[in-house]
Amino acid sequence: MKTLLVIEDDIGIQKQLKWSLPDYELVFAQDRSSALTQLRRYEPEVVTLDLGLPPDPANATEGLACLTEILALQPDCKVIVITGSNDNDHALKAVALGAYDYYQKPINIDVLNVILARAFKLSQLEAENKALKAAGGTSSDIIGNSDAIMRACRTVEKIAPTEITTLLLGESGTGKEVFARAIHRQSPRVNKPFVAINCASIPENLLESELFGYEKGAFTGANKTTLGKIECANGGTLLLDEIGDMPLSLQAKMLRFLQERVIERVGGRQEIEVDVRVICATHRNLAEMVAAQSFREDLYYRVSEITLAIPPLRQRGHDIIVIAKALLTKFNAEFNSHVQGFSDCAMQAMLQHPWPGNIRELQNKLKSAVILADSKLITADDLGLSSKEMVKTSTLRKVREQAETQAIRQAYTLANGNLSKTSDLLGITRPTLYALIDKYRLHDLRNAEAEI
């Protein structure tokens, strides 16, 4: 449920809103101080603010001051000010200060619901737009604004201007090459070549010549001198993808190149100097491979001067939806289709799915869904995500309900039936406690409800 902070000192209006807005999780505050405390605790996207707050409820001074502090702490918050019927001047001043909208008492719940829905929708759209642009300084291909991905992007920004050898760690399909290209684009080598080679996709007997090149006559079929990937990347950036699959026999030669920045072509005797920035990537645990002696320890420390862990898709929260929408736009253009978006069941299924194949799996499912969709909205069935995954939502909700119900009952018992002490023990406000009592139909606590 979306959290709505209600800043209102009138208990009657609090009760009215609590019973009339069941689609939101309401958090209450009675004055400026408690409002700022609740804002920091819950970080709500939308706030309703009564301008007539104590200690001067007859004027809007305290309410306007509260509005200013809210927007200073959380600039993107949508604040809907609620005023008396004759407070147009104060309402307009609030909007000038940055309030999203205003509404005049007496409260009409239907109208207020529309305003709230618009505010939450705008907040969602702004968050998605921010996510699409969040990594603009890093790479247009990195999409998302989750804490994990933003930390990774900030690391890219710090290491890109340097020449430090970087090791990218992450599961298959998380976008390791995308991050490598992002590092290259922000580096002084941006106008030089970016060359990638997958060490796992080339047979062991061919990998050396692919990397280091070969001289004419070095082996059967070597009809001319050929540059390797390292020489082709001279002046630019070389990505050694899946370096954990590099054979031991080649690792010593790779170590010498990294230390000396010189190579010898297969069949050659001349040392060739190369100026290459090296980025390595793997889904393997190189430290464990070192312990098992399947990867050289000295090479491990050479390639991991700095390590960047790329989070799997399942740990990126709402980024899944943001990436899906960006991919939908791309595939609509590619296949000349006109799918408009995702159904609620599709978005819920995407958030529930563990995505073992990460972004690559998401791309594949979306590509087929765009082609096969029979309506303007992609469904969970179009994505091939079974309804069994939806059962998890109900189960998790049941677990949460049982846990919260038990916690409320225990705290109520310890507080000897005192609701103020109960809310303090639980670390929540009294209005939130009332809402939970109503939500979970705790009939034996009806005497507590009567105190509202």
XYZ file of C-alpha atoms in Angstrom:
452
model
C 0.000 0.000 0.000
C 1.177 3.521 -0.768
C 2.018 5.603 2.274
C 0.202 8.910 2.729
C 1.325 11.335 5.442
C -1.618 13.324 6.837
C -0.600 16.434 8.796
C -3.771 17.358 10.633
C -4.472 18.230 14.285
C -8.245 17.670 14.067
C -8.936 14.143 15.395
C -12.334 14.110 13.658
C -10.784 14.705 10.253
C -8.122 12.087 11.014
C -10.873 9.565 11.691
C -12.741 10.583 8.534
C -9.670 10.126 6.363
C -8.673 6.872 8.040
C -12.034 5.270 7.251
C -12.441 6.897 3.833
C -9.026 6.156 2.269
C -8.619 2.366 2.591
C -6.308 2.167 -0.428
C -3.515 4.018 1.376
C -1.485 3.400 4.488
C -2.135 6.574 6.463
C 0.495 8.037 8.774
C -0.603 10.944 10.961
C 1.131 14.001 12.430
C -0.414 16.740 14.555
C 2.151 19.548 14.267
C 5.283 20.626 12.442
C 7.691 18.731 14.680
C 5.876 15.394 14.454
C 5.344 15.947 10.714
C 9.081 16.217 10.066
C 9.708 13.152 12.239
C 7.183 11.123 10.235
C 8.582 12.462 6.973
C 12.069 11.206 7.838
C 10.718 7.865 9.060
C 8.416 6.984 6.150
C 9.639 9.197 3.265
C 6.113 9.370 1.748
C 5.626 10.346 -1.875
C 2.487 12.372 -1.064
C 1.525 14.505 1.955
C -1.695 16.300 2.872
C -1.038 19.396 4.985
C -3.557 21.436 6.948
C -2.169 24.961 6.935
C -3.798 25.773 10.280
C -1.417 23.942 12.594
C -0.763 24.564 16.282
C 0.437 26.610 18.042
C -1.242 29.156 15.711
C -4.141 27.273 14.053
C -5.980 30.500 13.207
C -3.261 31.498 10.734
C -1.251 29.692 8.065
C 2.170 30.722 9.367
C 2.992 27.367 10.941
C 1.578 25.389 8.001
C 3.590 27.359 5.451
C 6.737 26.926 7.540
C 6.049 23.190 7.671
C 5.597 23.118 3.883
C 8.934 24.862 3.378
C 10.762 22.379 5.609
C 9.105 19.369 3.976
C 10.201 20.469 0.498
C 13.691 21.249 1.783
C 14.020 17.705 3.140
C 12.219 15.955 0.264
C 11.973 18.203 -2.819
C 10.082 15.649 -4.932
C 7.344 15.158 -2.340
C 3.835 16.069 -3.540
C 2.252 18.232 -0.835
C -1.499 18.843 -1.047
C -2.433 21.709 1.249
C -5.868 21.720 2.846
C -7.290 25.094 3.770
C -10.438 26.691 5.110
C -13.059 27.852 2.617
C -11.846 31.468 2.743
C -8.095 30.829 2.594
C -7.461 31.292 -1.133
C -4.576 33.684 -0.540
C -2.815 31.230 1.748
C -3.465 28.377 -0.685
C -1.970 30.310 -3.587
C 1.027 31.262 -1.459
C 1.515 27.575 -0.634
C 1.440 26.653 -4.319
C 3.967 29.409 -5.008
C 6.219 27.863 -2.354
C 6.068 24.512 -4.137
C 2.899 22.745 -3.004
C 1.536 20.303 -5.593
C -2.131 21.266 -5.185
C -4.614 22.624 -2.652
C -8.059 21.594 -1.485
C -10.634 23.554 0.491
C -12.665 22.243 3.407
C -15.159 20.709 3.924
C -13.523 17.544 2.613
C -15.195 15.681 -0.235
C -13.568 12.255 -0.223
C -14.329 11.517 -3.892
C -12.615 14.714 -5.030
C -9.711 14.204 -2.625
C -9.253 10.648 -3.935
C -8.856 11.984 -7.466
C -6.261 14.539 -6.336
C -4.350 11.875 -4.411
C -4.399 9.410 -7.311
C -3.032 12.113 -9.647
C -0.316 13.018 -7.161
C 0.840 9.421 -6.693
C 0.755 8.815 -10.450
C 2.846 11.918 -11.116
C 5.306 10.859 -8.426
C 5.621 7.438 -10.068
C 6.176 8.937 -13.514
C 8.794 11.342 -12.175
C 10.605 8.494 -10.422
C 10.634 6.432 -13.625
C 11.818 9.374 -15.689
C 14.539 10.065 -13.133
C 15.562 6.430 -13.279
C 15.815 6.528 -17.065
C 18.124 9.537 -16.823
C 19.849 8.606 -13.571
C 22.815 7.011 -15.272
C 22.964 9.553 -18.070
C 26.435 10.600 -16.989
C 27.534 6.980 -17.037
C 25.780 5.326 -19.944
C 22.380 5.596 -21.541
C 22.246 1.789 -21.410
C 22.357 1.655 -17.584
C 18.791 2.138 -16.399
C 17.586 2.279 -12.822
C 17.640 4.253 -9.605
C 17.782 1.570 -6.943
C 20.373 2.098 -4.232
C 22.450 -0.837 -5.494
C 22.635 0.388 -9.092
C 23.270 3.994 -8.094
C 26.214 2.912 -5.937
C 27.595 0.984 -8.905
C 27.173 4.016 -11.174
C 28.965 6.274 -8.700
C 31.840 3.788 -8.621
C 32.017 3.926 -12.430
C 32.223 7.719 -12.299
C 35.148 7.533 -9.845
C 37.234 4.903 -11.616
C 36.598 5.876 -15.246
C 39.132 8.757 -15.392
C 41.872 6.518 -13.970
C 43.938 3.760 -15.575
C 43.266 1.246 -12.795
C 42.580 -2.344 -13.875
C 38.974 -3.135 -12.958
C 37.280 -6.455 -12.244
C 33.521 -6.568 -12.849
C 31.724 -9.275 -10.890
C 28.154 -10.323 -11.518
C 25.842 -13.104 -12.583
C 25.343 -13.838 -16.263
C 23.017 -11.330 -17.859
C 23.518 -8.503 -15.352
C 25.164 -6.207 -17.900
C 28.881 -6.478 -17.198
C 29.806 -5.418 -20.727
C 27.414 -2.474 -20.467
C 29.298 -1.289 -17.382
C 32.628 -1.826 -19.115
C 31.485 0.361 -22.011
C 30.273 2.956 -19.508
C 33.745 3.093 -17.961
C 35.271 3.489 -21.433
C 32.848 6.276 -22.417
C 33.755 8.330 -19.364
C 37.483 7.762 -19.680
C 40.045 9.860 -21.582
C 40.162 6.955 -24.069
C 36.566 7.519 -25.198
C 37.604 8.302 -28.798
C 39.816 5.212 -29.022
C 38.735 1.591 -29.681
C 36.718 -0.488 -27.241
C 37.469 -4.157 -27.893
C 35.770 -7.054 -26.105
C 36.668 -10.728 -26.159
C 34.828 -13.532 -24.388
C 37.404 -15.961 -23.028
C 34.758 -18.668 -22.567
C 33.510 -18.651 -26.159
C 36.812 -19.317 -27.917
C 38.475 -22.775 -27.913
C 41.595 -22.980 -25.769
C 43.897 -23.654 -28.728
C 42.670 -20.511 -30.523
C 42.388 -18.075 -27.620
C 46.101 -17.195 -27.524
C 46.209 -16.215 -31.201
C 42.941 -14.291 -30.829
C 44.404 -12.267 -27.966
C 47.994 -11.792 -29.041
C 47.779 -12.209 -32.812
C 50.143 -14.323 -34.913
C 52.901 -14.033 -37.471
C 52.671 -15.384 -40.985
C 53.626 -19.082 -41.005
C 53.255 -19.480 -37.240
C 50.984 -22.485 -37.789
C 49.128 -24.233 -40.568
C 46.709 -21.770 -42.136
C 48.534 -18.648 -40.888
C 48.826 -17.147 -44.358
C 49.401 -13.594 -43.167
C 50.389 -11.670 -40.056
C 47.259 -10.917 -38.044
C 46.790 -8.518 -35.154
C 45.240 -9.858 -31.957
C 42.526 -8.224 -29.872
C 45.109 -6.594 -27.595
C 46.830 -4.786 -30.466
C 43.469 -3.826 -31.954
C 42.596 -2.125 -28.661
C 45.848 -0.114 -28.622
C 45.142 3.352 -27.203
C 41.711 2.254 -26.028
C 40.064 -0.250 -23.707
C 40.175 -4.051 -23.715
C 37.423 -6.073 -22.019
C 38.416 -9.601 -21.060
C 34.968 -11.054 -20.489
C 34.665 -14.284 -18.482
C 38.336 -14.185 -17.549
C 37.597 -16.920 -15.009
C 37.401 -19.332 -17.969
C 40.859 -18.463 -19.263
C 43.033 -21.622 -19.318
C 45.904 -21.797 -16.857
C 48.376 -22.261 -19.708
C 47.547 -18.763 -20.979
C 47.310 -16.970 -17.647
C 51.095 -16.572 -17.263
C 51.358 -14.817 -20.628
C 48.407 -12.605 -19.758
C 50.077 -11.695 -16.445
C 53.241 -10.584 -18.237
C 51.205 -8.405 -20.601
C 49.401 -6.751 -17.679
C 52.660 -6.091 -15.833
C 54.864 -4.981 -18.721
C 52.300 -3.823 -21.304
C 54.206 -5.715 -24.005
C 53.122 -8.703 -26.080
C 54.629 -11.189 -28.492
C 52.541 -12.528 -31.344
C 52.278 -16.284 -31.730
C 55.296 -17.366 -33.766
C 56.982 -14.007 -33.233
C 60.146 -12.983 -31.416
C 59.706 -9.222 -31.241
C 58.224 -7.519 -28.208
C 55.464 -5.067 -29.103
C 54.507 -2.278 -26.717
C 50.799 -1.638 -26.314
C 48.897 1.092 -24.457
C 45.659 -0.507 -23.320
C 43.336 0.006 -20.379
C 42.147 -3.437 -19.217
C 38.761 -4.311 -17.730
C 37.997 -7.895 -16.744
C 34.642 -9.491 -16.038
C 33.446 -12.822 -14.721
C 30.499 -14.557 -13.102
C 32.849 -16.910 -11.263
C 34.261 -16.563 -7.738
C 37.924 -15.982 -8.531
C 38.964 -16.094 -4.878
C 37.622 -19.648 -4.606
C 39.315 -20.548 -7.881
C 42.613 -19.249 -6.497
C 42.154 -21.469 -3.432
C 41.422 -24.408 -5.724
C 44.518 -23.521 -7.799
C 42.477 -23.191 -10.993
C 43.296 -19.485 -11.299
C 46.685 -17.863 -10.693
C 46.858 -15.876 -7.480
C 49.229 -13.269 -8.940
C 46.940 -12.745 -11.932
C 43.934 -12.435 -9.625
C 45.542 -9.570 -7.706
C 46.652 -7.947 -10.958
C 43.172 -7.899 -12.546
C 41.329 -6.892 -9.361
C 43.074 -3.645 -8.477
C 39.512 -2.458 -7.952
C 36.389 -4.626 -7.955
C 32.883 -3.573 -8.924
C 30.013 -5.914 -8.046
C 26.987 -5.558 -10.329
C 23.723 -6.453 -8.538
C 21.413 -9.115 -9.989
C 18.055 -7.966 -11.289
C 16.117 -9.543 -8.409
C 17.891 -7.194 -5.969
C 17.022 -4.037 -7.885
C 13.401 -3.622 -6.805
C 11.309 -1.275 -8.957
C 14.170 -1.044 -11.486
C 12.646 -4.180 -13.022
C 9.574 -2.215 -14.114
C 11.603 0.776 -15.281
C 13.867 -1.437 -17.408
C 10.857 -3.316 -18.763
C 9.223 -0.069 -19.896
C 12.421 1.092 -21.577
C 12.736 -2.255 -23.374
C 9.071 -2.098 -24.388
C 9.687 1.230 -26.123
C 12.688 -0.269 -27.908
C 10.862 -3.407 -29.059
C 7.772 -1.459 -30.144
C 9.992 0.469 -32.526
C 11.876 -2.645 -33.633
C 8.771 -4.696 -34.426
C 6.492 -1.794 -35.407
C 4.040 -2.789 -32.674
C 1.850 -0.589 -30.511
C 1.763 -2.210 -27.092
C 0.988 0.520 -24.563
C 2.218 -0.973 -21.331
C 1.790 -3.711 -18.744
C -1.223 -4.969 -16.852
C -1.137 -4.931 -13.060
C -0.779 -8.707 -13.005
C 2.194 -8.496 -15.387
C 3.987 -5.907 -13.240
C 3.324 -7.902 -10.092
C 4.565 -11.079 -11.788
C 7.748 -9.334 -12.932
C 8.426 -8.086 -9.416
C 7.839 -11.587 -7.997
C 9.913 -13.494 -10.562
C 13.493 -14.319 -9.399
C 15.037 -13.598 -12.844
C 17.830 -16.194 -12.808
C 18.842 -14.967 -16.278
C 18.740 -11.320 -15.149
C 18.332 -8.576 -17.776
C 19.023 -10.979 -20.635
C 16.069 -13.112 -19.511
C 13.871 -10.021 -19.187
C 14.822 -8.960 -22.732
C 13.893 -12.354 -24.146
C 10.544 -12.529 -22.377
C 9.617 -8.985 -23.392
C 10.619 -9.479 -26.993
C 8.326 -12.487 -27.368
C 5.561 -10.760 -25.368
C 5.562 -7.738 -27.687
C 5.202 -10.031 -30.687
C 2.537 -12.312 -29.175
C 0.437 -9.849 -27.150
C -3.234 -9.799 -28.196
C -4.122 -6.580 -26.384
C -2.650 -3.162 -25.725
C -1.340 -4.300 -22.348
C 1.118 -7.135 -21.831
C -0.144 -9.725 -19.338
C 1.694 -12.193 -17.122
C 0.731 -14.965 -19.556
C 2.274 -13.005 -22.461
C 5.519 -12.896 -20.477
C 5.373 -16.602 -19.764
C 5.298 -15.989 -16.025
C 3.008 -18.575 -14.462
C 0.249 -17.685 -12.059
C 1.948 -19.923 -9.470
C 4.338 -17.073 -8.762
C 1.396 -14.906 -7.779
C 0.603 -17.272 -4.923
C 3.738 -16.034 -3.182
C 2.169 -12.594 -2.796
C -0.811 -13.971 -0.906
C 1.412 -16.159 1.221
C 3.748 -13.293 2.107
C 0.796 -11.073 2.930
C -0.568 -13.760 5.223
C 2.789 -14.116 6.966
C 3.011 -10.360 7.475
C -0.560 -10.222 8.793
C 0.146 -12.992 11.292
C 3.417 -11.394 12.417
C 1.924 -7.922 12.848
C -1.166 -9.288 14.598
C 0.981 -11.229 17.041
C 3.226 -8.218 17.673
C 0.231 -5.958 18.360
C -1.309 -8.448 20.784
C 1.976 -8.933 22.656
C 2.611 -5.200 22.929
C -1.004 -4.580 24.003
C -0.618 -7.181 26.752
C 2.715 -5.732 27.936
C 1.178 -2.241 27.963
C -1.755 -3.470 30.089
C -4.241 -2.274 27.477
C -2.838 1.233 27.188
C -2.818 2.196 23.511
C -0.252 4.970 23.876
C 2.214 2.579 25.486
C 1.343 -0.084 22.898
C 2.208 2.257 20.020
C 5.443 3.288 21.773
C 6.465 -0.349 22.241
C 5.785 -1.032 18.559
C 7.597 2.112 17.426
C 4.558 3.446 15.546
C 2.068 6.264 16.026
C -1.343 5.834 17.599
C -3.181 6.468 14.274
C -1.063 3.780 12.602
C -1.919 1.393 15.449
C -5.622 2.171 15.002
C -5.322 1.509 11.281
C -3.664 -1.869 11.923
C -6.361 -2.803 14.439
C -8.993 -2.044 11.809
C -7.029 -3.685 8.998
C -6.612 -6.989 10.828
C -10.085 -6.951 12.436
C -8.830 -7.432 15.976
C -12.318 -7.603 17.487
C -11.110 -8.208 21.009
C -9.394 -4.789 20.851
C -12.608 -2.935 20.070
C -12.322 -1.200 23.398
C -9.100 0.308 22.050
C -10.891 1.518 18.943
C -13.432 3.271 21.111
C -10.673 5.552 22.386
C -10.090 7.024 18.918
